[in-house]
Coordinates of C-alpha atoms in Angstrom, one line a residue:
M1 CA 0.0 0.0 0.0
K2 CA 1.3 3.4 -1.0
L3 CA 2.2 5.8 1.9
W4 CA -0.6 8.3 1.0
Q5 CA -3.1 5.6 0.7
K6 CA -2.1 4.3 4.2
H7 CA -2.5 7.7 5.7
W8 CA -6.0 8.2 4.2
Y9 CA -7.0 4.8 5.5
Y10 CA -5.9 5.7 9.0
A11 CA -7.5 9.2 8.7
V12 CA -10.9 7.6 7.9
W13 CA -10.5 5.1 10.7
V14 CA -9.8 7.9 13.2
I15 CA -12.8 9.9 12.0
L16 CA -15.1 6.9 12.6
I17 CA -13.6 6.4 16.0
G18 CA -14.2 10.1 16.7
I19 CA -17.8 9.9 15.6
F20 CA -18.6 7.0 17.9
A21 CA -16.8 8.8 20.7
V22 CA -18.8 11.9 20.3
L23 CA -22.0 9.9 20.5
H24 CA -21.2 9.4 24.2
A25 CA -21.4 13.1 24.9
L26 CA -24.9 13.7 23.3
N27 CA -28.1 13.9 25.2
L28 CA -26.4 13.7 28.6
R29 CA -29.7 14.3 30.4
A30 CA -31.2 11.1 29.0
D31 CA -31.8 8.0 31.0
F32 CA -29.5 5.1 31.2
P33 CA -30.7 3.2 28.1
N34 CA -33.9 1.2 28.8
H35 CA -34.2 -2.5 27.8
S36 CA -30.5 -3.1 28.0
P37 CA -28.9 -6.2 29.5
W38 CA -27.8 -4.1 32.5
Y39 CA -31.2 -2.8 33.5
M40 CA -30.8 -4.0 37.1
D41 CA -27.8 -1.9 38.0
W42 CA -28.6 0.4 40.9
A43 CA -26.1 3.1 39.8
K44 CA -28.5 4.6 37.3
Y45 CA -30.8 5.9 40.1
T46 CA -28.5 6.2 43.1
D47 CA -24.7 6.3 42.6
E48 CA -24.5 9.6 40.6
G49 CA -26.1 11.4 43.5
W50 CA -24.5 9.4 46.3
Y51 CA -20.9 9.9 45.4
G52 CA -21.3 13.6 44.3
N53 CA -23.6 14.6 47.2
A54 CA -20.9 16.6 48.9
A55 CA -20.5 18.9 45.9
I56 CA -24.2 19.1 45.3
R57 CA -25.1 20.0 48.9
A58 CA -22.2 22.5 49.1
H59 CA -23.5 24.5 46.1
L60 CA -27.2 24.2 46.8
F61 CA -27.5 24.3 50.6
G62 CA -24.1 25.8 51.7
N63 CA -22.9 22.7 53.6
W64 CA -21.5 19.5 52.2
Y65 CA -22.1 17.5 55.3
L66 CA -25.4 16.1 56.7
Q67 CA -25.1 14.5 60.1
G68 CA -26.4 11.0 60.2
D69 CA -26.8 10.8 56.4
F70 CA -24.6 9.1 53.8
N71 CA -21.4 11.1 53.5
P72 CA -18.9 9.2 51.3
A73 CA -16.7 12.2 50.5
P74 CA -14.2 11.5 53.4
A75 CA -13.4 8.1 51.8
V76 CA -13.7 9.0 48.1
P77 CA -13.0 12.7 47.9
V78 CA -11.5 13.1 44.4
W79 CA -14.8 12.9 42.4
P80 CA -16.9 15.2 44.6
F81 CA -14.0 17.7 44.7
L82 CA -13.9 17.8 40.9
E83 CA -17.7 18.2 40.7
W84 CA -17.5 21.0 43.3
V85 CA -15.1 22.9 41.1
L86 CA -17.1 22.2 38.0
F87 CA -20.4 23.4 39.4
F88 CA -18.9 26.9 39.9
F89 CA -18.9 27.2 36.2
T90 CA -21.9 25.1 35.2
G91 CA -24.3 25.2 38.1
V92 CA -25.5 21.9 39.6
T93 CA -26.9 19.9 36.8
V94 CA -26.9 16.2 35.9
E95 CA -25.6 17.1 32.5
A96 CA -22.5 18.7 34.0
A97 CA -21.8 15.7 36.3
R98 CA -22.1 13.3 33.4
G99 CA -20.1 15.5 31.2
L100 CA -17.2 15.2 33.7
A101 CA -17.4 11.5 33.4
I102 CA -17.4 11.6 29.7
S103 CA -14.3 13.8 29.8
F104 CA -12.5 11.1 31.7
F105 CA -13.7 8.5 29.1
F106 CA -12.2 10.7 26.3
L107 CA -9.0 11.0 28.3
S108 CA -8.9 7.3 28.7
L109 CA -9.1 6.8 25.0
V110 CA -6.0 9.0 24.5
L111 CA -4.2 7.2 27.3
S112 CA -5.2 3.8 25.9
Y113 CA -3.7 4.8 22.5
T114 CA -0.4 6.0 24.1
L115 CA -0.2 2.9 26.2
L116 CA -0.7 0.4 23.4
R117 CA 1.6 2.3 21.1
T118 CA 4.5 1.6 23.4
R119 CA 4.3 -2.0 22.5
G120 CA 2.8 -2.2 19.0
P121 CA 2.0 -0.5 15.7
R122 CA -0.8 2.1 15.2
W123 CA -3.3 -0.4 13.9
V124 CA -3.3 -2.3 17.2
A125 CA -4.1 0.8 19.2
L126 CA -6.8 1.8 16.8
V127 CA -8.4 -1.7 17.0
A128 CA -8.5 -1.3 20.8
L129 CA -10.0 2.2 20.5
T130 CA -12.6 0.9 18.0
M131 CA -13.7 -1.8 20.5
L132 CA -13.9 0.8 23.3
V133 CA -16.0 3.4 21.4
T134 CA -18.4 1.0 19.8
S135 CA -19.0 -1.0 23.0
P136 CA -22.7 -0.6 24.1
F137 CA -21.7 -1.5 27.6
L138 CA -19.2 1.3 27.9
Y139 CA -21.6 3.7 26.1
C140 CA -24.1 3.1 28.9
F141 CA -21.7 3.2 31.9
S142 CA -19.3 5.9 30.7
R143 CA -22.2 8.3 30.5
L144 CA -23.1 7.9 34.2
A145 CA -21.5 10.2 36.8
I146 CA -20.0 7.3 38.7
L147 CA -16.5 6.5 39.9
E148 CA -15.4 3.9 37.4
P149 CA -14.5 6.2 34.4
M150 CA -12.2 8.3 36.5
L151 CA -10.6 5.2 38.2
T152 CA -9.9 3.8 34.7
T153 CA -8.3 7.0 33.6
L154 CA -6.0 7.3 36.6
L155 CA -4.9 3.7 36.2
L156 CA -4.1 4.2 32.5
G157 CA -2.1 7.3 33.5
A158 CA -0.1 5.4 36.0
L159 CA 0.5 2.5 33.5
N160 CA 1.7 4.9 30.9
L161 CA 4.3 6.1 33.3
A162 CA 5.2 2.6 34.5
V163 CA 5.9 1.1 31.1
R164 CA 8.1 4.1 30.2
L165 CA 10.3 4.0 33.4
P166 CA 13.5 2.9 31.5
I167 CA 13.3 6.0 29.3
L168 CA 12.1 8.5 32.0
R169 CA 13.7 9.8 35.1
P170 CA 12.8 6.7 37.2
A171 CA 12.6 8.3 40.6
W172 CA 10.3 11.2 39.5
A173 CA 8.1 8.9 37.4
S174 CA 7.8 6.4 40.3
A175 CA 6.8 9.3 42.6
G176 CA 4.1 10.2 40.1
I177 CA 2.9 6.6 40.0
G178 CA 2.6 6.6 43.8
L179 CA 0.6 9.9 43.8
L180 CA -1.7 8.6 41.0
F181 CA -2.3 5.4 43.1
T182 CA -3.3 7.6 46.0
L183 CA -5.8 9.4 43.7
M184 CA -7.0 6.0 42.6
M185 CA -7.5 4.9 46.2
L186 CA -9.3 8.1 47.0
T187 CA -11.5 7.7 44.0
K188 CA -12.6 4.1 44.6
A189 CA -11.0 1.8 47.3
T190 CA -11.2 -1.2 44.9
A191 CA -8.1 0.3 43.4
V192 CA -6.1 -1.8 45.8
F193 CA -7.0 -4.9 43.6
L194 CA -5.3 -3.1 40.7
L195 CA -2.0 -2.8 42.5
P196 CA -0.6 -6.1 41.0
A197 CA -1.2 -4.8 37.5
L198 CA 0.6 -1.5 38.3
G199 CA 3.5 -3.4 40.0
W200 CA 3.9 -5.7 36.9
A201 CA 4.0 -2.7 34.6
M202 CA 6.7 -1.0 36.7
V203 CA 9.0 -4.0 37.2
L204 CA 8.9 -5.8 33.9
P205 CA 10.1 -2.9 31.6
L206 CA 13.1 -2.4 34.0
W207 CA 13.8 -6.1 34.2
R208 CA 13.9 -6.4 30.4
S209 CA 15.8 -3.3 29.8
R210 CA 19.0 -4.1 27.9
R211 CA 20.8 -1.1 29.3
L212 CA 20.1 -2.3 32.9
A213 CA 21.1 -5.9 32.1
L214 CA 24.7 -4.9 31.5
G215 CA 27.1 -6.9 33.7
A216 CA 24.4 -9.5 34.5
S217 CA 24.3 -13.2 34.2
Q218 CA 22.3 -14.6 31.3
G219 CA 18.5 -13.8 31.8
G220 CA 19.1 -11.6 34.9
L221 CA 19.7 -8.1 35.9
G222 CA 22.9 -6.3 36.7
P223 CA 23.5 -4.7 40.1
L224 CA 22.4 -1.3 38.6
G225 CA 19.1 -2.8 37.4
R226 CA 18.3 -4.5 40.7
R227 CA 19.0 -1.4 42.7
L228 CA 16.9 0.7 40.3
I229 CA 13.9 -1.6 40.6
L230 CA 14.1 -1.5 44.4
R231 CA 14.5 2.3 44.4
C232 CA 11.5 2.8 42.0
I233 CA 9.3 0.6 44.1
S234 CA 10.4 2.3 47.3
V235 CA 9.8 5.8 45.9
A236 CA 6.4 4.9 44.6
A237 CA 5.4 3.3 47.9
G238 CA 6.8 6.2 49.8
A239 CA 4.9 8.8 47.7
F240 CA 1.7 6.8 48.2
A241 CA 2.2 6.4 52.0
A242 CA 3.0 10.1 52.5
S243 CA 0.1 11.4 50.4
F244 CA -2.5 8.9 51.6
G245 CA -1.3 9.2 55.1
L246 CA -1.7 13.0 54.9
W247 CA -5.4 12.6 53.8
M248 CA -6.1 10.1 56.6
A249 CA -4.6 12.5 59.1
L250 CA -7.0 15.2 57.9
V251 CA -9.9 12.8 58.1
V252 CA -9.1 12.0 61.7
R253 CA -8.3 15.6 62.5
F254 CA -11.7 16.8 61.4
G255 CA -13.6 14.0 63.1
L256 CA -14.7 12.2 59.8
L257 CA -13.3 8.8 60.6
T258 CA -16.8 7.3 61.3
D259 CA -18.0 8.5 57.9
Y260 CA -14.8 7.1 56.3
E261 CA -15.4 3.7 57.9
Y262 CA -19.1 3.7 57.2
L263 CA -18.6 3.5 53.4
F264 CA -16.7 0.2 53.9
L265 CA -19.3 -1.1 56.4
V266 CA -22.3 -0.6 54.0
N267 CA -20.3 -2.3 51.2
K268 CA -19.5 -5.4 53.2
Y269 CA -22.1 -8.0 52.2
P270 CA -22.8 -11.1 54.4
K271 CA -21.2 -14.2 53.0
P272 CA -23.0 -17.5 52.5
M273 CA -22.6 -20.3 55.1
Q274 CA -21.6 -22.9 52.5
F275 CA -17.9 -23.9 52.5
S276 CA -17.9 -23.7 48.7
W277 CA -19.1 -20.1 48.4
P278 CA -15.8 -18.7 47.1
L279 CA -15.9 -21.1 44.2
I280 CA -19.5 -20.2 43.4
S281 CA -18.7 -16.5 43.8
L282 CA -15.6 -16.9 41.5
W283 CA -17.8 -18.5 38.8
W284 CA -20.4 -15.8 39.0
S285 CA -17.6 -13.1 38.9
F286 CA -16.1 -14.7 35.7
H287 CA -19.5 -15.2 34.2
G288 CA -20.3 -11.5 34.8
G289 CA -17.7 -10.7 32.2
L290 CA -20.4 -11.6 29.6
W291 CA -22.2 -8.4 30.7
V292 CA -19.4 -6.6 28.9
D293 CA -19.4 -8.6 25.7
T294 CA -20.4 -12.1 24.7
I295 CA -17.7 -12.3 22.0
L296 CA -14.8 -10.1 23.0
V297 CA -14.5 -11.2 26.7
P298 CA -14.5 -14.9 25.9
L299 CA -12.0 -14.1 23.1
A300 CA -9.7 -12.4 25.6
G301 CA -9.9 -15.5 27.7
A302 CA -9.1 -17.7 24.7
V303 CA -6.1 -15.6 23.8
L304 CA -4.7 -15.9 27.4
I305 CA -5.2 -19.7 27.4
A306 CA -3.6 -20.0 24.0
A307 CA -0.6 -17.9 25.0
A308 CA -0.1 -20.1 28.1
L309 CA -0.2 -23.2 26.0
A310 CA 2.2 -21.8 23.5
W311 CA 4.8 -20.8 26.2
R312 CA 7.4 -23.0 24.6
G313 CA 6.5 -21.8 21.1
G314 CA 7.9 -18.3 21.4
W315 CA 4.9 -16.1 20.8
G316 CA 3.2 -17.2 24.0
R317 CA 6.2 -16.3 26.1
R318 CA 6.6 -13.0 24.2
L319 CA 3.0 -12.1 24.9
L320 CA 2.8 -13.2 28.6
L321 CA 6.1 -11.3 29.3
D322 CA 4.8 -8.1 27.7
P323 CA 4.2 -5.3 30.3
V324 CA 1.0 -4.1 28.7
F325 CA -0.5 -7.5 28.1
G326 CA 0.5 -8.7 31.6
A327 CA -0.8 -5.6 33.3
S328 CA -4.1 -5.9 31.4
V329 CA -4.5 -9.5 32.5
L330 CA -3.7 -8.6 36.1
A331 CA -6.1 -5.7 36.1
V332 CA -8.9 -8.0 34.9
G333 CA -7.9 -10.7 37.4
G334 CA -7.7 -8.2 40.2
Y335 CA -11.2 -6.9 39.7
I336 CA -12.5 -10.5 39.3
L337 CA -10.9 -11.2 42.6
F338 CA -12.5 -8.2 44.2
M339 CA -16.0 -9.3 43.0
T340 CA -15.3 -12.8 44.2
Y341 CA -14.4 -11.5 47.7
Q342 CA -17.4 -9.1 47.6
D343 CA -19.7 -11.9 46.4
H344 CA -21.8 -9.1 44.9
P345 CA -20.9 -8.6 41.2
Q346 CA -22.6 -5.6 39.6
P347 CA -22.5 -4.6 35.9
R348 CA -20.9 -1.2 36.6
Y349 CA -17.9 -2.9 38.2
Y350 CA -17.0 -4.4 34.8
A351 CA -16.4 -1.0 33.3
V352 CA -12.7 -1.4 34.3
V353 CA -12.7 -5.0 33.1
A354 CA -13.9 -4.0 29.7
F355 CA -11.0 -1.7 28.9
F356 CA -8.3 -4.2 29.8
S357 CA -10.1 -7.2 28.2
F358 CA -10.1 -5.3 24.9
F359 CA -6.4 -4.6 25.3
V360 CA -5.8 -8.4 25.7
V361 CA -7.6 -9.1 22.5
A362 CA -5.8 -6.3 20.6
R363 CA -2.3 -7.3 21.8
G364 CA -3.0 -11.0 21.2
A365 CA -4.1 -10.4 17.6
Q366 CA -0.9 -8.3 17.1
V367 CA 1.5 -10.9 18.4
L368 CA -0.2 -13.7 16.5
V369 CA -0.1 -11.8 13.2
E370 CA 3.5 -10.7 13.7
E371 CA 4.4 -14.4 14.5
A372 CA 2.9 -15.5 11.3
D373 CA 4.7 -12.8 9.3
R374 CA 8.0 -13.7 11.0
A375 CA 7.5 -17.4 10.3
S376 CA 6.9 -16.6 6.6
E377 CA 10.5 -15.2 6.4
F378 CA 11.9 -18.6 7.4
P379 CA 10.6 -21.2 5.0
D380 CA 12.3 -24.1 6.7
E381 CA 10.1 -27.0 7.9
K382 CA 10.1 -26.1 11.6
R383 CA 9.2 -22.4 11.1
G384 CA 6.7 -23.3 8.3
A385 CA 5.0 -25.6 10.7
R386 CA 4.4 -22.8 13.1
R387 CA 3.3 -20.3 10.4
G388 CA -0.1 -22.0 9.7
P389 CA -1.5 -22.1 13.3
A390 CA -0.2 -18.6 14.1
R391 CA -1.7 -17.1 10.9
W392 CA -5.0 -18.9 11.4
L393 CA -5.3 -17.9 15.1
G394 CA -4.3 -14.3 14.3
W395 CA -6.9 -13.9 11.6
A396 CA -9.5 -15.7 13.6
V397 CA -9.0 -13.2 16.5
L398 CA -9.3 -10.3 14.1
G399 CA -12.3 -11.7 12.3
L400 CA -14.2 -12.3 15.6
T401 CA -13.2 -8.8 16.7
G402 CA -14.5 -7.3 13.6
L403 CA -17.8 -9.2 14.0
A404 CA -18.2 -8.0 17.5
I405 CA -17.3 -4.4 16.6
G406 CA -20.0 -4.4 13.9
M407 CA -22.7 -5.8 16.2
N408 CA -21.7 -3.5 19.0
G409 CA -21.6 -0.5 16.8
A410 CA -25.1 -1.1 15.6
R411 CA -26.4 -1.4 19.2
T412 CA -24.6 1.7 20.4
L413 CA -26.0 3.7 17.5
D414 CA -29.5 2.4 18.5
Y415 CA -29.0 3.6 22.1
A416 CA -27.6 6.9 21.0
M417 CA -30.4 7.6 18.5
D418 CA -33.2 6.8 20.9
P419 CA -32.7 8.7 24.1
E420 CA -35.4 8.5 26.8
Y421 CA -36.0 10.9 29.7
T422 CA -38.3 8.9 32.1
F423 CA -36.4 9.4 35.3
V424 CA -35.6 13.1 35.0
D425 CA -39.2 13.7 34.0
A426 CA -40.4 11.7 37.0
A427 CA -38.1 13.6 39.3
A428 CA -39.3 16.9 37.9
R429 CA -43.0 16.0 38.2
M430 CA -42.5 14.7 41.8
T431 CA -40.7 17.9 42.8
R432 CA -43.5 19.9 41.2
Y433 CA -46.1 17.9 43.0
I434 CA -44.4 18.5 46.4
D435 CA -44.2 22.2 45.7
Q436 CA -47.9 22.4 44.8
H437 CA -49.1 20.3 47.8
P438 CA -47.2 21.6 50.8
N439 CA -46.9 19.1 53.7
G440 CA -44.6 20.2 56.5
K441 CA -40.9 20.4 55.5
R442 CA -40.0 20.5 51.9
L443 CA -37.7 17.5 52.5
L444 CA -37.9 14.1 50.9
L445 CA -36.7 10.8 52.4
S446 CA -35.7 8.3 49.6
V447 CA -33.0 5.9 48.6
S448 CA -32.8 7.9 45.3
G449 CA -32.9 11.2 47.1
D450 CA -29.4 12.4 46.2
E451 CA -30.1 11.5 42.6
I452 CA -33.3 13.6 42.7
T453 CA -31.4 16.5 44.3
L454 CA -28.9 16.4 41.5
V455 CA -31.7 16.6 38.9
T456 CA -34.2 19.0 40.5
H457 CA -32.4 20.5 43.6
L458 CA -35.1 19.2 45.9
P459 CA -33.6 18.7 49.4
T460 CA -33.5 15.1 50.4
I461 CA -32.1 12.6 52.9
N462 CA -31.2 8.9 52.5
D463 CA -33.4 6.2 53.9
L464 CA -31.0 3.3 53.3
F465 CA -27.9 4.6 55.0
V466 CA -27.5 6.1 58.4
T467 CA -24.0 7.0 59.5
P468 CA -24.3 6.3 63.3
S469 CA -23.7 9.2 65.7
P470 CA -24.7 9.9 69.3
A471 CA -27.5 12.2 68.1
I472 CA -28.6 9.9 65.2
P473 CA -28.0 6.2 66.0
D474 CA -30.6 4.9 63.6
L475 CA -33.2 5.8 61.0
A476 CA -36.0 6.4 63.5
A477 CA -33.8 9.0 65.3
K478 CA -32.9 10.4 61.9
L479 CA -36.5 11.0 61.1
G480 CA -37.0 12.8 64.3
Y481 CA -33.9 14.9 63.7
Y482 CA -34.7 16.0 60.2
Q483 CA -38.6 15.7 60.2
P484 CA -39.1 15.1 56.4
G485 CA -42.5 15.8 55.0
W486 CA -42.3 13.3 52.2
Y487 CA -41.1 9.7 51.4
A488 CA -40.5 8.0 48.0
T489 CA -39.8 4.4 47.3
W490 CA -39.6 2.1 44.3
N491 CA -42.6 -0.2 43.6
V492 CA -43.0 -1.7 47.1
L493 CA -42.8 -0.7 50.7
D494 CA -40.2 -2.5 52.8
P495 CA -41.6 -3.6 56.2
G496 CA -38.4 -2.7 58.0
M497 CA -38.5 0.8 56.5
L498 CA -42.2 1.2 57.3
E499 CA -41.4 0.2 60.9
D500 CA -38.9 3.0 61.3
I501 CA -41.3 5.5 59.6
H502 CA -44.2 4.4 61.8
S503 CA -42.2 5.4 64.9
R504 CA -43.2 9.0 64.1
Y505 CA -45.5 9.0 61.1
S506 CA -48.4 7.5 59.3
V507 CA -48.0 7.3 55.5
E508 CA -50.4 8.4 52.7
Q509 CA -49.7 7.4 49.1
V510 CA -50.4 10.4 46.9
A511 CA -48.7 9.9 43.5
R512 CA -46.9 7.4 41.2
F513 CA -44.3 8.3 38.6
R514 CA -43.1 5.7 36.0
A515 CA -39.4 5.6 35.3
F516 CA -36.8 3.2 33.9
D517 CA -37.4 -0.4 32.9
D518 CA -36.5 -2.6 35.8
P519 CA -39.7 -4.5 36.6
T520 CA -38.9 -4.3 40.3
R521 CA -38.0 -0.6 40.2
N522 CA -39.9 1.1 37.5
V523 CA -42.5 3.1 39.5
L524 CA -41.4 5.8 41.9
V525 CA -44.2 6.1 44.6
L526 CA -44.6 9.3 46.6
F527 CA -46.0 9.4 50.1
K528 CA -47.0 12.2 52.5
L529 CA -45.7 11.7 56.0
H530 CA -48.2 12.6 58.7
P531 CA -46.9 13.0 62.3
W532 CA -48.7 11.2 65.0
A533 CA -51.1 13.3 67.1
N534 CA -49.5 15.3 69.8
G535 CA -46.0 14.4 68.5
Q536 CA -46.4 10.8 69.7
V537 CA -43.3 8.6 69.2
Y538 CA -43.6 4.8 69.1
D539 CA -40.8 2.4 70.0
P540 CA -40.5 -0.4 67.3
A541 CA -39.4 -2.7 70.1
D542 CA -42.7 -2.2 71.9
E543 CA -45.1 -2.0 69.0
N544 CA -45.8 -4.0 65.9
L545 CA -45.1 -1.3 63.4
R546 CA -44.1 -3.5 60.3
V547 CA -47.7 -3.7 59.1
Q548 CA -50.2 -1.3 57.5
L549 CA -51.9 0.6 60.3
P550 CA -55.5 2.0 60.2
E551 CA -54.2 5.5 59.7
D552 CA -52.1 4.5 56.6
K553 CA -53.3 4.9 53.1
F554 CA -51.5 2.9 50.4
D555 CA -52.1 0.1 48.0
I556 CA -48.6 -0.9 46.9
P557 CA -47.3 -4.3 48.1
L558 CA -45.7 -4.5 51.5
K559 CA -42.7 -6.8 51.1

């Protein structure tokens, strides 16, 4: 192919990638796409508000902290801080929050390209970017103002530094890696499961550096290389310890340790009693990868298995000892391990897995194609015998990748061209109803309260999470402290929740608002809260408050 023709080919390819990337930034007020395979993920009606509530409250109400409510900012401060800065320019809007997430997705595309270009030609990086921008899974989750897009970006930034350690100033680059890991940990604590990937990307380029191997025995490192690896690891660990330790000192100094710990408490799920639960959980965590893609994720697994089996054949060893490929495998494995330990896989967690699974496919295809081309240069019997399988495998990987890209691109276009606005409309209509029918305080109690505040600026408190304090030990006390006038739930009333509400209020169902597509959470039901006569307070320990009382008025199921 002539040079100018090759340049035009790449230019058209980049334009197509850019078009699909821009689709992610359109109609940011729209719902998480309805009727997707990930309809059950809670993030679409809770997490955007939860993890940005400090920034939202600070701008709307003048104080980021609500005593006894869910205050995750002490544990994960990076995202709300960036939102807080952004809202000075945009005001508090759901479009601005999601636009921030999209900006991290775009930055991740750039960092993905630069990372893959360190180990391969341009077409490999562009194949990976094509998989990323056409993925309907990433289209859905990269458009939510959740923590995964920023975590992915920070990890890619650290990996770009790590694989370039031999050509950078290693001490400064290692310090940068340590600081980026602090930001990762303060973005989402699951970053600790990505540490092996980062360690691999740091050590392997130094280990395989020819310059550092001078004076070493065959296959090893010279004294200079060994000292440099230890120094880089020590500097990175020291930078992380100092910066993370400084943040923790501030958390303790300002009395926020309980809020810090509470985030981990509510994310600790009870484990099954069966001895075999880790194996069952591991299976479900692996199986959850199919949420990302039913072709590309199994293909990534097949590439890894084939490389392990071909260890003696040359290409397998070359692939497995590659810093980018190895770090990608370890990033996927680390997150699978997290979900196995958590025993609670959710689709949004796989947003990180998606990126690095696609890298495994792209790098695998590259090495297989290159192995076939190298084998063709040596027509002897031994090399010729290896040429056939490598060529067949390489083109099979590329063919399946192309098939997946075509199918995914069509679905992503369908999502992008058919935006729906059911939740934001429901939140707006609910807020309007509350304003038109005054009932005590203009304060809503709801699990989706922070999300509603982000959309309509209605003041809310959370009914699911109560950070314990002497003044507010539980939800019943929280109700007495804040005295909300309204309550909203999805589809059904929980008896335990009703018990706490009944300690101070009777409930009157007044409106329904349809939103989203989850059959168990597609109707947002609004209640008025009526205080008991003379300010009566009932103790759930002394009364049966888990049932519908004569003063209540509602017809949704109690379960």
